[in-house]
Amino acid sequence: MHQGSIRLLRLAIPLLSLVFPVSAASLKVNLPQQQVSFDYQQPTSLEQLLGDVHQRAVKEQPDRSVWQYVSWQAQLFDLTKQAEIESQKQAVLMRLQQLQNEYPNSGAKSILNQLQAMKFKSRQWVSLDFDDVQSQLDANPILAGQFELNLFPRDNSVYFLGAVKKPQSLSHKARWFLSDYFEHIGSVKLDAASGSYALVVQPTGEVQIAQYGIWNFQPHFIAPGALVWVPFDNLPSDYQSLNADIAQLLSNKVSYSQ
C-alpha cells in the first residue's frame, strides 16, 4: 500500500477524558518496575502523583537505579480501559489471520506471532514531564480509578518489527535515518515488506511515516526507544487499513520488559 493512502493519527485521548467527577472514590497507581503503588482516597492531580513519585525516589537512596527514567519514554496506562485495548488487539489479530488464510505467502503469520507476544494497555496521552505538568494547566489532569505508571531506565535501542525475517534491535544513532539502519542490518525485510517507508512509533506513542527510499526520501527523526514497524506493501483492497490499524495498536504497546 502506498504511504500516501494511510491516515495515521495518534490516538490522542483528550485530557478531559481523565477528569472524573468528585464522586469518584479513589485513585490507585501501580509502578510495576519499582513494585510499589500509590493510593489516594480521592481524585488526585497528575502533578501531585509525579511529585509523590519524585519524593519516593529521593527517599529510596540505596536503590535509586530503579527510579531512574526519562519522562518522554515513560507511560501512563488507564487499567479500567483494558477491555477496549484487548478488543482492538483481537480485531487486528483476526484480520491478520484472515490475510494469512487467503494469502499464505503474505508474511502475515510472522507479524501475527509478533503481536501476540506483546503487551498492550490503554495509554493516556499526557506529558509526564514534571515541569510541563506544573507550568501548563491543561497538562495537569485530575486522575481517578486505576492506573499504571511505567517508569524505566533510558532505553537507547531502536527496534525493528513487522514484515521482517526476525525482529531486530540496534543501538540508537543520533544522525542515522532508516536507510542507515537497514544498511547496517542487512537483508532483514520480507518480500511482502515495503522498501520505501516504515511506520515509526516514537517513545511518546506518536506514530510517524518515515520515507527512506531513493525516490521518496524525506528527513525524519527516530528517537531512542522508538519502534520501527516495517509495513506490508501492496495489500489487497480488503486489507488497506491494516498497516494503520497495527500502528495505532502499537502506540499502546507496553515498553520495557515487565
mmCIF file of C-alpha atoms in Angstrom:
data_model
loop_
_atom_site.group_PDB
_atom_site.id
_atom_site.type_symbol
_atom_site.label_atom_id
_atom_site.label_comp_id
_atom_site.label_asym_id
_atom_site.label_seq_id
_atom_site.Cartn_x
_atom_site.Cartn_y
_atom_site.Cartn_z
ATOM 1 C CA MET A 1 0.000 0.000 0.000
ATOM 2 C CA HIS A 2 1.313 3.421 -0.903
ATOM 3 C CA GLN A 3 2.110 5.520 2.128
ATOM 4 C CA GLY A 4 0.058 8.429 0.836
ATOM 5 C CA SER A 5 -3.126 6.439 1.346
ATOM 6 C CA ILE A 6 -2.514 5.926 5.044
ATOM 7 C CA ARG A 7 -4.135 8.242 7.512
ATOM 8 C CA LEU A 8 -2.180 7.874 10.732
ATOM 9 C CA LEU A 9 -3.345 9.811 13.698
ATOM 10 C CA ARG A 10 -2.028 9.357 17.171
ATOM 11 C CA LEU A 11 -4.729 8.039 19.438
ATOM 12 C CA ALA A 12 -4.980 11.420 21.073
ATOM 13 C CA ILE A 13 -7.228 10.974 24.084
ATOM 14 C CA PRO A 14 -8.364 14.376 25.337
ATOM 15 C CA LEU A 15 -7.196 15.338 28.763
ATOM 16 C CA LEU A 16 -10.813 15.763 29.762
ATOM 17 C CA SER A 17 -11.223 12.012 29.467
ATOM 18 C CA LEU A 18 -9.006 11.693 32.525
ATOM 19 C CA VAL A 19 -11.093 14.064 34.636
ATOM 20 C CA PHE A 20 -13.587 12.273 36.818
ATOM 21 C CA PRO A 21 -16.472 13.569 38.948
ATOM 22 C CA VAL A 22 -15.671 14.363 42.541
ATOM 23 C CA SER A 23 -17.864 11.391 43.471
ATOM 24 C CA ALA A 24 -15.168 9.027 42.158
ATOM 25 C CA ALA A 25 -13.883 7.359 45.291
ATOM 26 C CA SER A 26 -10.159 6.953 44.892
ATOM 27 C CA LEU A 27 -7.038 6.669 42.791
ATOM 28 C CA LYS A 28 -4.633 3.750 42.724
ATOM 29 C CA VAL A 29 -1.451 3.910 40.643
ATOM 30 C CA ASN A 30 0.840 0.902 40.286
ATOM 31 C CA LEU A 31 4.513 1.246 39.370
ATOM 32 C CA PRO A 32 5.432 -2.260 38.174
ATOM 33 C CA GLN A 33 9.159 -1.673 37.703
ATOM 34 C CA GLN A 34 9.543 -0.309 41.239
ATOM 35 C CA GLN A 35 6.991 -2.755 42.708
ATOM 36 C CA VAL A 36 5.198 -0.033 44.622
ATOM 37 C CA SER A 37 1.798 1.613 44.429
ATOM 38 C CA PHE A 38 0.388 4.995 45.332
ATOM 39 C CA ASP A 39 -3.084 5.074 46.852
ATOM 40 C CA TYR A 40 -5.238 8.181 47.241
ATOM 41 C CA GLN A 41 -8.624 8.455 48.901
ATOM 42 C CA GLN A 42 -9.888 10.972 46.353
ATOM 43 C CA PRO A 43 -9.262 12.054 42.744
ATOM 44 C CA THR A 44 -5.731 13.448 42.522
ATOM 45 C CA SER A 45 -3.872 15.647 40.068
ATOM 46 C CA LEU A 46 -1.093 14.323 37.862
ATOM 47 C CA GLU A 47 1.179 16.960 39.414
ATOM 48 C CA GLN A 48 0.554 15.522 42.875
ATOM 49 C CA LEU A 49 1.248 11.990 41.658
ATOM 50 C CA LEU A 50 4.520 12.892 39.945
ATOM 51 C CA GLY A 51 5.601 14.936 42.956
ATOM 52 C CA ASP A 52 4.974 11.965 45.243
ATOM 53 C CA VAL A 53 6.877 9.686 42.873
ATOM 54 C CA HIS A 54 9.837 12.064 42.946
ATOM 55 C CA GLN A 55 9.795 12.205 46.751
ATOM 56 C CA ARG A 56 9.700 8.417 46.936
ATOM 57 C CA ALA A 57 12.632 8.197 44.513
ATOM 58 C CA VAL A 58 14.698 10.560 46.676
ATOM 59 C CA LYS A 59 13.836 8.531 49.768
ATOM 60 C CA GLU A 60 14.907 5.243 48.182
ATOM 61 C CA GLN A 61 18.580 6.216 48.144
ATOM 62 C CA PRO A 62 20.018 2.664 48.395
ATOM 63 C CA ASP A 63 18.172 1.592 45.266
ATOM 64 C CA ARG A 64 17.876 4.727 43.151
ATOM 65 C CA SER A 65 18.582 2.856 39.897
ATOM 66 C CA VAL A 66 15.029 1.512 39.655
ATOM 67 C CA TRP A 67 13.713 5.070 39.894
ATOM 68 C CA GLN A 68 15.792 6.463 37.052
ATOM 69 C CA TYR A 69 13.764 7.260 33.948
ATOM 70 C CA VAL A 70 13.266 9.829 31.200
ATOM 71 C CA SER A 71 9.842 11.429 31.054
ATOM 72 C CA TRP A 72 9.390 11.142 27.269
ATOM 73 C CA GLN A 73 9.787 7.365 27.444
ATOM 74 C CA ALA A 74 7.549 6.920 30.496
ATOM 75 C CA GLN A 75 3.995 5.649 30.027
ATOM 76 C CA LEU A 76 0.701 6.123 31.879
ATOM 77 C CA PHE A 77 -1.986 3.490 31.339
ATOM 78 C CA ASP A 78 -5.651 3.532 32.345
ATOM 79 C CA LEU A 79 -6.311 -0.007 33.542
ATOM 80 C CA THR A 80 -10.086 0.500 33.556
ATOM 81 C CA LYS A 81 -9.981 0.614 29.739
ATOM 82 C CA GLN A 82 -8.137 -2.661 29.267
ATOM 83 C CA ALA A 83 -11.133 -4.341 27.638
ATOM 84 C CA GLU A 84 -11.087 -1.733 24.855
ATOM 85 C CA ILE A 85 -7.436 -2.418 24.059
ATOM 86 C CA GLU A 86 -7.955 -6.174 24.136
ATOM 87 C CA SER A 87 -10.826 -5.772 21.685
ATOM 88 C CA GLN A 88 -8.634 -3.651 19.408
ATOM 89 C CA LYS A 89 -5.838 -6.216 19.584
ATOM 90 C CA GLN A 90 -8.141 -9.137 18.816
ATOM 91 C CA ALA A 91 -9.605 -7.292 15.828
ATOM 92 C CA VAL A 92 -6.120 -6.782 14.364
ATOM 93 C CA LEU A 93 -5.120 -10.391 15.050
ATOM 94 C CA MET A 94 -8.275 -11.646 13.376
ATOM 95 C CA ARG A 95 -7.567 -9.589 10.266
ATOM 96 C CA LEU A 96 -4.007 -10.890 10.135
ATOM 97 C CA GLN A 97 -5.234 -14.462 10.431
ATOM 98 C CA GLN A 98 -7.697 -13.861 7.597
ATOM 99 C CA LEU A 99 -4.916 -12.389 5.473
ATOM 100 C CA GLN A 100 -2.718 -15.393 6.188
ATOM 101 C CA ASN A 101 -5.519 -17.809 5.278
ATOM 102 C CA GLU A 102 -6.251 -16.058 1.994
ATOM 103 C CA TYR A 103 -2.650 -15.239 1.088
ATOM 104 C CA PRO A 104 -0.288 -17.813 2.688
ATOM 105 C CA ASN A 105 2.817 -16.084 1.289
ATOM 106 C CA SER A 106 1.899 -12.662 2.648
ATOM 107 C CA GLY A 107 4.091 -12.901 5.745
ATOM 108 C CA ALA A 108 1.080 -12.268 7.974
ATOM 109 C CA LYS A 109 1.902 -15.276 10.163
ATOM 110 C CA SER A 110 5.180 -13.736 11.283
ATOM 111 C CA ILE A 111 3.503 -10.463 12.188
ATOM 112 C CA LEU A 112 0.692 -12.321 13.941
ATOM 113 C CA ASN A 113 3.220 -14.074 16.166
ATOM 114 C CA GLN A 114 4.999 -10.805 16.971
ATOM 115 C CA LEU A 115 1.833 -9.026 18.071
ATOM 116 C CA GLN A 116 0.630 -11.980 20.126
ATOM 117 C CA ALA A 117 3.810 -11.792 22.192
ATOM 118 C CA MET A 118 3.391 -8.085 23.024
ATOM 119 C CA LYS A 119 1.573 -6.462 25.928
ATOM 120 C CA PHE A 120 -0.873 -3.651 25.229
ATOM 121 C CA LYS A 121 -2.598 -1.298 27.646
ATOM 122 C CA SER A 122 -4.680 1.860 27.219
ATOM 123 C CA ARG A 123 -2.074 4.596 27.090
ATOM 124 C CA GLN A 124 -3.033 8.083 28.199
ATOM 125 C CA TRP A 125 -1.674 10.892 26.068
ATOM 126 C CA VAL A 126 -0.349 13.233 28.719
ATOM 127 C CA SER A 127 3.112 14.646 29.251
ATOM 128 C CA LEU A 128 4.905 13.044 32.185
ATOM 129 C CA ASP A 129 7.481 15.822 32.337
ATOM 130 C CA PHE A 130 7.056 17.384 35.772
ATOM 131 C CA ASP A 131 7.945 20.874 34.520
ATOM 132 C CA ASP A 132 5.274 20.667 31.812
ATOM 133 C CA VAL A 133 2.674 19.424 34.258
ATOM 134 C CA GLN A 134 3.478 22.169 36.762
ATOM 135 C CA SER A 135 3.515 25.025 34.276
ATOM 136 C CA GLN A 136 0.590 24.128 31.994
ATOM 137 C CA LEU A 137 -2.927 23.889 33.385
ATOM 138 C CA ASP A 138 -4.168 21.677 30.579
ATOM 139 C CA ALA A 139 -1.249 19.291 31.170
ATOM 140 C CA ASN A 140 -2.338 18.562 34.749
ATOM 141 C CA PRO A 141 -5.489 16.417 34.643
ATOM 142 C CA ILE A 142 -7.276 15.010 37.666
ATOM 143 C CA LEU A 143 -6.956 11.228 37.855
ATOM 144 C CA ALA A 144 -9.318 8.719 39.438
ATOM 145 C CA GLY A 145 -9.623 4.972 39.117
ATOM 146 C CA GLN A 146 -6.803 2.504 38.463
ATOM 147 C CA PHE A 147 -3.675 3.449 36.543
ATOM 148 C CA GLU A 148 -0.245 2.078 35.842
ATOM 149 C CA LEU A 149 2.815 4.310 35.610
ATOM 150 C CA ASN A 150 5.577 2.621 33.651
ATOM 151 C CA LEU A 151 8.932 4.153 34.583
ATOM 152 C CA PHE A 152 12.129 2.504 33.438
ATOM 153 C CA PRO A 153 15.781 3.382 32.720
ATOM 154 C CA ARG A 154 16.523 5.188 29.460
ATOM 155 C CA ASP A 155 16.218 2.834 26.505
ATOM 156 C CA ASN A 156 18.902 3.557 23.900
ATOM 157 C CA SER A 157 17.842 0.941 21.348
ATOM 158 C CA VAL A 158 15.749 1.162 18.185
ATOM 159 C CA TYR A 159 13.539 -1.839 17.469
ATOM 160 C CA PHE A 160 12.647 -3.245 14.051
ATOM 161 C CA LEU A 161 9.488 -5.330 13.803
ATOM 162 C CA GLY A 162 6.763 -6.129 11.310
ATOM 163 C CA ALA A 163 7.379 -7.600 7.871
ATOM 164 C CA VAL A 164 10.886 -8.758 8.783
ATOM 165 C CA LYS A 165 12.524 -12.168 8.854
ATOM 166 C CA LYS A 166 13.355 -11.712 12.520
ATOM 167 C CA PRO A 167 12.809 -8.810 14.931
ATOM 168 C CA GLN A 168 15.986 -6.796 15.425
ATOM 169 C CA SER A 169 17.276 -4.095 17.730
ATOM 170 C CA LEU A 170 20.170 -1.721 17.186
ATOM 171 C CA SER A 171 21.794 0.943 19.318
ATOM 172 C CA HIS A 172 20.380 4.365 18.561
ATOM 173 C CA LYS A 173 22.485 6.572 16.301
ATOM 174 C CA ALA A 174 21.712 10.277 16.546
ATOM 175 C CA ARG A 175 22.271 11.151 12.889
ATOM 176 C CA TRP A 176 21.035 7.978 11.244
ATOM 177 C CA PHE A 177 17.981 7.711 9.036
ATOM 178 C CA LEU A 178 16.151 4.462 8.375
ATOM 179 C CA SER A 179 18.257 3.772 5.289
ATOM 180 C CA ASP A 180 21.354 3.810 7.521
ATOM 181 C CA TYR A 181 19.827 1.332 9.952
ATOM 182 C CA PHE A 182 18.650 -1.002 7.201
ATOM 183 C CA GLU A 183 22.060 -0.883 5.548
ATOM 184 C CA HIS A 184 23.610 -1.917 8.845
ATOM 185 C CA ILE A 185 21.070 -4.688 9.500
ATOM 186 C CA GLY A 186 21.315 -6.151 6.011
ATOM 187 C CA SER A 187 18.676 -8.277 4.306
ATOM 188 C CA VAL A 188 16.035 -8.407 7.024
ATOM 189 C CA LYS A 189 12.787 -7.471 5.252
ATOM 190 C CA LEU A 190 10.306 -9.998 3.897
ATOM 191 C CA ASP A 191 9.361 -9.970 0.217
ATOM 192 C CA ALA A 192 5.971 -8.540 1.207
ATOM 193 C CA ALA A 193 7.532 -5.576 3.016
ATOM 194 C CA SER A 194 7.609 -2.003 1.789
ATOM 195 C CA GLY A 195 11.060 -0.930 0.666
ATOM 196 C CA SER A 196 10.482 2.805 0.759
ATOM 197 C CA TYR A 197 8.750 3.725 4.011
ATOM 198 C CA ALA A 198 8.149 2.492 7.538
ATOM 199 C CA LEU A 199 5.955 3.466 10.475
ATOM 200 C CA VAL A 200 7.903 4.840 13.421
ATOM 201 C CA VAL A 201 6.235 4.603 16.812
ATOM 202 C CA GLN A 202 8.120 7.157 18.876
ATOM 203 C CA PRO A 203 8.533 6.608 22.654
ATOM 204 C CA THR A 204 5.819 9.205 23.227
ATOM 205 C CA GLY A 205 3.392 6.949 21.341
ATOM 206 C CA GLU A 206 3.215 9.251 18.325
ATOM 207 C CA VAL A 207 3.146 7.387 15.003
ATOM 208 C CA GLN A 208 5.029 8.900 12.075
ATOM 209 C CA ILE A 209 5.567 7.859 8.473
ATOM 210 C CA ALA A 210 9.291 7.771 7.651
ATOM 211 C CA GLN A 211 10.161 7.772 3.947
ATOM 212 C CA TYR A 212 13.636 6.437 3.256
ATOM 213 C CA GLY A 213 13.618 5.262 -0.377
ATOM 214 C CA ILE A 214 15.884 6.759 -3.017
ATOM 215 C CA TRP A 215 12.924 8.276 -4.834
ATOM 216 C CA ASN A 216 10.826 9.443 -1.882
ATOM 217 C CA PHE A 217 13.341 10.241 0.865
ATOM 218 C CA GLN A 218 12.299 12.794 3.466
ATOM 219 C CA PRO A 219 14.394 13.671 6.551
ATOM 220 C CA HIS A 220 12.965 12.005 9.643
ATOM 221 C CA PHE A 221 13.776 11.691 13.319
ATOM 222 C CA ILE A 222 13.992 8.406 15.187
ATOM 223 C CA ALA A 223 14.210 8.744 18.968
ATOM 224 C CA PRO A 224 15.944 6.318 21.314
ATOM 225 C CA GLY A 225 13.463 3.628 22.272
ATOM 226 C CA ALA A 226 11.475 4.006 19.046
ATOM 227 C CA LEU A 227 9.789 1.058 17.407
ATOM 228 C CA VAL A 228 10.124 0.851 13.627
ATOM 229 C CA TRP A 229 7.278 -1.103 12.109
ATOM 230 C CA VAL A 230 8.091 -2.389 8.629
ATOM 231 C CA PRO A 231 4.688 -2.423 6.899
ATOM 232 C CA PHE A 232 3.144 -4.621 4.250
ATOM 233 C CA ASP A 233 3.448 -3.364 0.705
ATOM 234 C CA ASN A 234 0.587 -3.578 -1.819
ATOM 235 C CA LEU A 235 -2.037 -5.026 0.479
ATOM 236 C CA PRO A 236 -5.218 -6.431 -1.109
ATOM 237 C CA SER A 237 -8.080 -3.927 -1.252
ATOM 238 C CA ASP A 238 -9.944 -5.568 1.642
ATOM 239 C CA TYR A 239 -6.924 -5.027 3.910
ATOM 240 C CA GLN A 240 -5.913 -1.477 3.012
ATOM 241 C CA SER A 241 -6.286 -0.184 6.581
ATOM 242 C CA LEU A 242 -4.265 -2.985 8.192
ATOM 243 C CA ASN A 243 -0.928 -1.144 8.382
ATOM 244 C CA ALA A 244 -2.577 1.859 10.056
ATOM 245 C CA ASP A 245 -4.578 -0.378 12.414
ATOM 246 C CA ILE A 246 -1.400 -2.133 13.523
ATOM 247 C CA ALA A 247 0.399 1.188 14.059
ATOM 248 C CA GLN A 248 -2.450 2.503 16.204
ATOM 249 C CA LEU A 249 -2.342 -0.651 18.308
ATOM 250 C CA LEU A 250 1.427 -0.361 18.698
ATOM 251 C CA SER A 251 1.098 3.141 20.110
ATOM 252 C CA ASN A 252 -0.361 1.392 23.180
ATOM 253 C CA LYS A 253 2.413 -1.180 23.469
ATOM 254 C CA VAL A 254 3.922 -1.558 26.924
ATOM 255 C CA SER A 255 7.597 -0.645 26.719
ATOM 256 C CA TYR A 256 10.286 -2.400 28.683
ATOM 257 C CA SER A 257 10.015 -5.951 29.969
ATOM 258 C CA GLN A 258 7.746 -6.438 32.956
#
